[in-house]
């Protein structure tokens, strides 16, 4: 069974600083298996019966939060001036070390995972694992079958970078779904730029086999289960 220092468990799981955790533990605010434990350095089983300020602990090594990112917010952990996606995470889901998995542009909306699990983030982003990201796009001009073919062949960006094959599905005269399995800087906008179109609206609707829940409003978050996290690695 996994063991951790008592102050570490209290600080990570209840989102307080290590110093505050130690003070509170010393003051008798935490219990282990029904008894107050004041020894903040004690090694404790992470799935023991632990409470803090009367609240029972449900230990989670990592947290996975799905946000419907609104426009105008930075995909970053913190910023001196601008609001970030991590600033929007509600208090009950906040933890130290949260970061967004990949970046959506400031004006892009939709599916964004925020976590403290670096290995998961690497797997979800790395083109090696071929996790497809699906976007709904509104363009400033007419889509053609030639563009569908160009995306399928692999677009060469203006700076000579070759993109992997992408799936472009025309939904209307100037609306489309695009699926890509990599995340180059401004990739979708630059790919459409190559075929002569500008992007008016961009929304990410799914990553791998997990879609944005239709009821999740912009700026809102839900915590994902481990099963939902696994669905990301099954491409749909
Ligand atoms: N491609 C873009 O151009 N912008 C995004 O935010 C995501 C993909």
CSV table of C-alpha atoms and ligand atoms in Angstrom, one decimal:
chain,number,residue,atom,x,y,z
A,1,UNK,CA,0.0,0.0,0.0
A,2,UNK,CA,1.3,3.5,-0.9
A,3,UNK,CA,2.4,5.6,2.1
A,4,UNK,CA,3.0,9.3,2.3
A,5,UNK,CA,3.9,11.8,5.0
A,6,UNK,CA,0.7,13.0,6.8
A,7,UNK,CA,1.4,16.7,6.1
A,8,UNK,CA,1.9,16.0,2.3
A,9,UNK,CA,-1.4,14.1,2.1
A,10,UNK,CA,-3.3,16.9,3.9
A,11,UNK,CA,-1.7,19.7,1.9
A,12,UNK,CA,-2.2,18.1,-1.6
A,13,UNK,CA,-5.6,16.6,-1.0
A,14,UNK,CA,-7.1,19.6,0.7
A,15,UNK,CA,-5.3,22.2,-1.4
A,16,UNK,CA,-3.5,24.1,1.4
A,17,UNK,CA,0.2,24.9,1.8
A,18,UNK,CA,2.5,22.4,3.5
A,19,UNK,CA,3.1,25.0,6.2
A,20,UNK,CA,-0.7,25.5,6.9
A,21,UNK,CA,-1.1,21.7,6.9
A,22,UNK,CA,1.5,21.3,9.6
A,23,UNK,CA,0.0,24.0,11.8
A,24,UNK,CA,-3.5,22.6,11.5
A,25,UNK,CA,-2.3,19.0,12.2
A,26,UNK,CA,-0.4,20.2,15.3
A,27,UNK,CA,-3.7,21.9,16.4
A,28,UNK,CA,-5.5,18.6,16.2
A,29,UNK,CA,-7.5,19.3,13.1
A,30,UNK,CA,-6.7,16.0,11.4
A,31,UNK,CA,-7.6,12.4,12.3
A,32,UNK,CA,-6.2,9.0,11.3
A,33,UNK,CA,-8.5,6.0,11.7
A,34,UNK,CA,-10.7,7.9,14.1
A,35,UNK,CA,-8.0,9.4,16.3
A,36,UNK,CA,-6.3,12.8,16.2
A,37,UNK,CA,-2.8,12.6,14.8
A,38,UNK,CA,-0.6,15.5,15.6
A,39,UNK,CA,2.6,14.0,14.2
A,40,UNK,CA,2.7,15.7,10.7
A,41,UNK,CA,5.8,13.8,9.7
A,42,UNK,CA,4.2,10.3,10.2
A,43,UNK,CA,4.1,8.0,7.3
A,44,UNK,CA,0.5,7.1,6.6
A,45,UNK,CA,-1.3,4.7,4.2
A,46,UNK,CA,-2.9,7.0,1.6
A,47,UNK,CA,-6.2,5.1,1.6
A,48,UNK,CA,-6.5,5.0,5.4
A,49,UNK,CA,-9.5,6.6,7.1
A,50,UNK,CA,-8.4,10.3,7.2
A,51,UNK,CA,-10.3,13.4,8.0
A,52,UNK,CA,-9.4,17.1,8.0
A,53,UNK,CA,-11.6,19.8,9.7
A,54,UNK,CA,-14.2,17.1,9.9
A,55,UNK,CA,-14.2,16.3,6.2
A,56,UNK,CA,-13.4,12.8,5.1
A,57,UNK,CA,-10.6,12.3,2.6
A,58,UNK,CA,-11.1,10.5,-0.7
A,59,UNK,CA,-7.4,10.2,-1.8
A,60,UNK,CA,-6.6,10.8,-5.4
A,61,UNK,CA,-3.1,10.7,-6.7
A,62,UNK,CA,-4.0,13.0,-9.6
A,63,UNK,CA,-6.9,15.1,-10.6
A,64,UNK,CA,-8.3,15.4,-14.1
A,65,UNK,CA,-10.7,18.3,-14.8
A,66,UNK,CA,-12.5,18.9,-18.1
A,67,UNK,CA,-13.2,22.6,-18.9
A,68,UNK,CA,-15.3,24.1,-21.6
A,69,UNK,CA,-12.8,26.9,-22.2
A,70,UNK,CA,-14.4,30.3,-22.9
A,71,UNK,CA,-12.9,32.9,-25.2
A,72,UNK,CA,-10.5,35.5,-23.8
A,73,UNK,CA,-8.8,33.2,-21.2
A,74,UNK,CA,-5.2,32.1,-21.5
A,75,UNK,CA,-4.3,28.4,-21.6
A,76,UNK,CA,-1.7,28.7,-18.9
A,77,UNK,CA,-1.3,28.0,-15.1
A,78,UNK,CA,-0.8,31.6,-14.1
A,79,UNK,CA,-0.2,35.0,-15.6
A,80,UNK,CA,0.6,38.4,-14.1
A,81,UNK,CA,-2.1,40.3,-16.0
A,82,UNK,CA,-4.5,38.0,-17.7
A,83,UNK,CA,-7.0,35.5,-16.5
A,84,UNK,CA,-6.0,31.9,-17.1
A,85,UNK,CA,-7.9,28.6,-17.3
A,86,UNK,CA,-6.5,27.5,-13.9
A,87,UNK,CA,-7.9,30.7,-12.4
A,88,UNK,CA,-11.3,29.5,-13.5
A,89,UNK,CA,-11.1,26.1,-11.8
A,90,UNK,CA,-13.6,26.0,-8.9
A,91,UNK,CA,-12.1,25.9,-5.3
A,92,UNK,CA,-13.4,22.3,-4.7
A,93,UNK,CA,-11.2,21.0,-7.6
A,94,UNK,CA,-8.2,23.3,-7.1
A,95,UNK,CA,-4.8,21.8,-6.3
A,96,UNK,CA,-1.2,23.0,-6.4
A,97,UNK,CA,0.5,22.1,-9.7
A,98,UNK,CA,-2.5,22.3,-12.0
A,99,UNK,CA,-1.7,23.0,-15.7
A,100,UNK,CA,-3.7,22.7,-19.0
A,101,UNK,CA,-2.9,19.8,-21.3
A,102,UNK,CA,-1.8,21.5,-24.5
A,103,UNK,CA,-2.8,25.0,-25.4
A,104,UNK,CA,-5.9,26.4,-27.0
A,105,UNK,CA,-5.6,29.9,-28.4
A,106,UNK,CA,-7.1,32.8,-26.4
A,107,UNK,CA,-10.0,33.0,-28.9
A,108,UNK,CA,-10.6,29.2,-29.1
A,109,UNK,CA,-13.3,27.6,-27.1
A,110,UNK,CA,-14.1,24.1,-25.9
A,111,UNK,CA,-12.5,20.9,-24.6
A,112,UNK,CA,-9.5,21.5,-22.3
A,113,UNK,CA,-8.2,19.1,-19.7
A,114,UNK,CA,-6.5,20.6,-16.6
A,115,UNK,CA,-4.5,18.2,-14.5
A,116,UNK,CA,-1.5,17.7,-12.2
A,117,UNK,CA,-0.4,14.5,-14.0
A,118,UNK,CA,2.5,15.2,-16.2
A,119,UNK,CA,2.8,11.6,-17.7
A,120,UNK,CA,-0.8,11.7,-18.8
A,121,UNK,CA,-0.4,15.1,-20.4
A,122,UNK,CA,2.6,13.9,-22.3
A,123,UNK,CA,0.8,10.9,-23.7
A,124,UNK,CA,-2.3,12.9,-24.6
A,125,UNK,CA,-0.3,15.6,-26.5
A,126,UNK,CA,2.6,13.6,-28.1
A,127,UNK,CA,1.8,12.8,-31.8
A,128,UNK,CA,3.5,9.4,-31.1
A,129,UNK,CA,0.3,8.2,-29.4
A,130,UNK,CA,-1.9,9.4,-32.2
A,131,UNK,CA,-4.7,10.9,-30.0
A,132,UNK,CA,-6.9,12.8,-32.5
A,133,UNK,CA,-8.2,16.2,-31.5
A,134,UNK,CA,-11.5,17.2,-33.1
A,135,UNK,CA,-12.3,20.8,-33.9
A,136,UNK,CA,-15.4,22.6,-35.3
A,137,UNK,CA,-14.4,25.4,-37.5
A,138,UNK,CA,-16.2,28.3,-39.2
A,139,UNK,CA,-14.2,29.8,-42.1
A,140,UNK,CA,-14.4,33.1,-43.9
A,141,UNK,CA,-14.8,31.4,-47.3
A,142,UNK,CA,-16.1,28.4,-49.2
A,143,UNK,CA,-14.7,24.9,-48.5
A,144,UNK,CA,-13.9,22.6,-51.4
A,145,UNK,CA,-13.2,18.9,-52.0
A,146,UNK,CA,-9.6,19.9,-53.0
A,147,UNK,CA,-9.1,21.2,-49.5
A,148,UNK,CA,-10.3,17.9,-48.1
A,149,UNK,CA,-7.7,16.1,-50.2
A,150,UNK,CA,-4.9,18.6,-49.3
A,151,UNK,CA,-5.6,18.0,-45.6
A,152,UNK,CA,-5.6,14.2,-46.1
A,153,UNK,CA,-2.3,14.4,-48.0
A,154,UNK,CA,-0.6,16.5,-45.3
A,155,UNK,CA,-0.5,20.3,-45.4
A,156,UNK,CA,2.9,22.0,-45.7
A,157,UNK,CA,2.7,25.2,-43.6
A,158,UNK,CA,4.1,28.5,-44.8
A,159,UNK,CA,7.4,27.9,-43.0
A,160,UNK,CA,7.9,24.5,-44.7
A,161,UNK,CA,6.7,22.4,-41.7
A,162,UNK,CA,4.9,19.2,-42.9
A,163,UNK,CA,1.8,18.4,-41.0
A,164,UNK,CA,0.5,14.8,-40.5
A,165,UNK,CA,-2.5,13.7,-42.3
A,166,UNK,CA,-5.7,15.5,-41.1
A,167,UNK,CA,-9.3,14.6,-41.6
A,168,UNK,CA,-11.3,17.5,-42.9
A,169,UNK,CA,-15.1,16.9,-43.1
A,170,UNK,CA,-17.2,19.6,-44.8
A,171,UNK,CA,-20.4,20.3,-42.8
A,172,UNK,CA,-21.7,23.4,-44.6
A,173,UNK,CA,-20.4,25.9,-47.1
A,174,UNK,CA,-18.1,27.4,-44.5
A,175,UNK,CA,-18.2,25.1,-41.5
A,176,UNK,CA,-16.2,22.0,-41.1
A,177,UNK,CA,-14.8,19.4,-38.6
A,178,UNK,CA,-11.1,18.9,-38.6
A,179,UNK,CA,-9.2,16.1,-36.8
A,180,UNK,CA,-5.5,16.3,-36.1
A,181,UNK,CA,-3.2,14.3,-33.9
A,182,UNK,CA,-0.6,16.9,-33.3
A,183,UNK,CA,-0.6,20.4,-31.8
A,184,UNK,CA,1.7,22.8,-33.6
A,185,UNK,CA,1.4,26.5,-32.7
A,186,UNK,CA,-1.9,27.9,-34.3
A,187,UNK,CA,-2.0,24.7,-36.3
A,188,UNK,CA,-5.6,24.8,-37.6
A,189,UNK,CA,-5.4,28.5,-38.4
A,190,UNK,CA,-2.2,28.0,-40.3
A,191,UNK,CA,-3.4,24.9,-42.2
A,192,UNK,CA,-6.5,26.8,-43.4
A,193,UNK,CA,-4.2,29.8,-44.2
A,194,UNK,CA,-2.3,27.6,-46.7
A,195,UNK,CA,-5.5,26.8,-48.6
A,196,UNK,CA,-6.6,30.5,-48.6
A,197,UNK,CA,-9.2,30.6,-45.8
A,198,UNK,CA,-9.3,32.5,-42.5
A,199,UNK,CA,-10.7,31.0,-39.3
A,200,UNK,CA,-13.6,32.9,-37.8
A,201,UNK,CA,-14.5,30.5,-35.0
A,202,UNK,CA,-12.7,27.5,-33.5
A,203,UNK,CA,-14.0,25.1,-31.0
A,204,UNK,CA,-12.4,21.8,-29.8
A,205,UNK,CA,-15.2,19.3,-29.3
A,206,UNK,CA,-13.4,16.1,-28.5
A,207,UNK,CA,-10.0,14.5,-27.7
A,208,UNK,CA,-9.6,10.8,-28.6
A,209,UNK,CA,-12.8,9.0,-27.6
A,210,UNK,CA,-14.0,11.6,-25.1
A,211,UNK,CA,-16.3,14.5,-26.2
A,212,UNK,CA,-17.2,17.7,-24.5
A,213,UNK,CA,-20.5,17.1,-22.7
A,214,UNK,CA,-23.2,19.2,-24.5
A,215,UNK,CA,-24.5,20.5,-21.1
A,216,UNK,CA,-21.1,21.8,-19.9
A,217,UNK,CA,-21.4,25.5,-20.3
A,218,UNK,CA,-18.5,27.7,-21.3
A,219,UNK,CA,-16.2,28.5,-18.3
A,220,UNK,CA,-17.5,25.4,-16.4
A,221,UNK,CA,-15.6,22.3,-15.3
A,222,UNK,CA,-16.3,18.7,-14.4
A,223,UNK,CA,-14.0,16.2,-12.8
A,224,UNK,CA,-13.3,13.2,-15.0
A,225,UNK,CA,-13.2,9.6,-13.8
A,226,UNK,CA,-10.3,7.3,-14.6
A,227,UNK,CA,-12.6,5.5,-17.1
A,228,UNK,CA,-13.2,8.8,-18.9
A,229,UNK,CA,-9.5,9.5,-18.9
A,230,UNK,CA,-8.9,6.1,-20.5
A,231,UNK,CA,-11.5,6.9,-23.3
A,232,UNK,CA,-9.1,9.6,-24.5
A,233,UNK,CA,-6.7,7.0,-25.7
A,234,UNK,CA,-9.4,5.2,-27.8
A,235,UNK,CA,-9.7,7.2,-31.0
A,236,UNK,CA,-13.3,7.5,-32.2
B,1,LIG,N1,-5.2,25.2,-33.8
B,1,LIG,C1,-5.3,26.6,-33.7
B,1,LIG,O1,-5.0,27.3,-34.7
B,1,LIG,N2,-5.7,27.1,-32.5
B,1,LIG,C2,-6.0,26.4,-31.5
B,1,LIG,O2,-6.4,26.9,-30.4
B,1,LIG,C3,-6.0,25.0,-31.6
B,1,LIG,C4,-5.6,24.4,-32.7
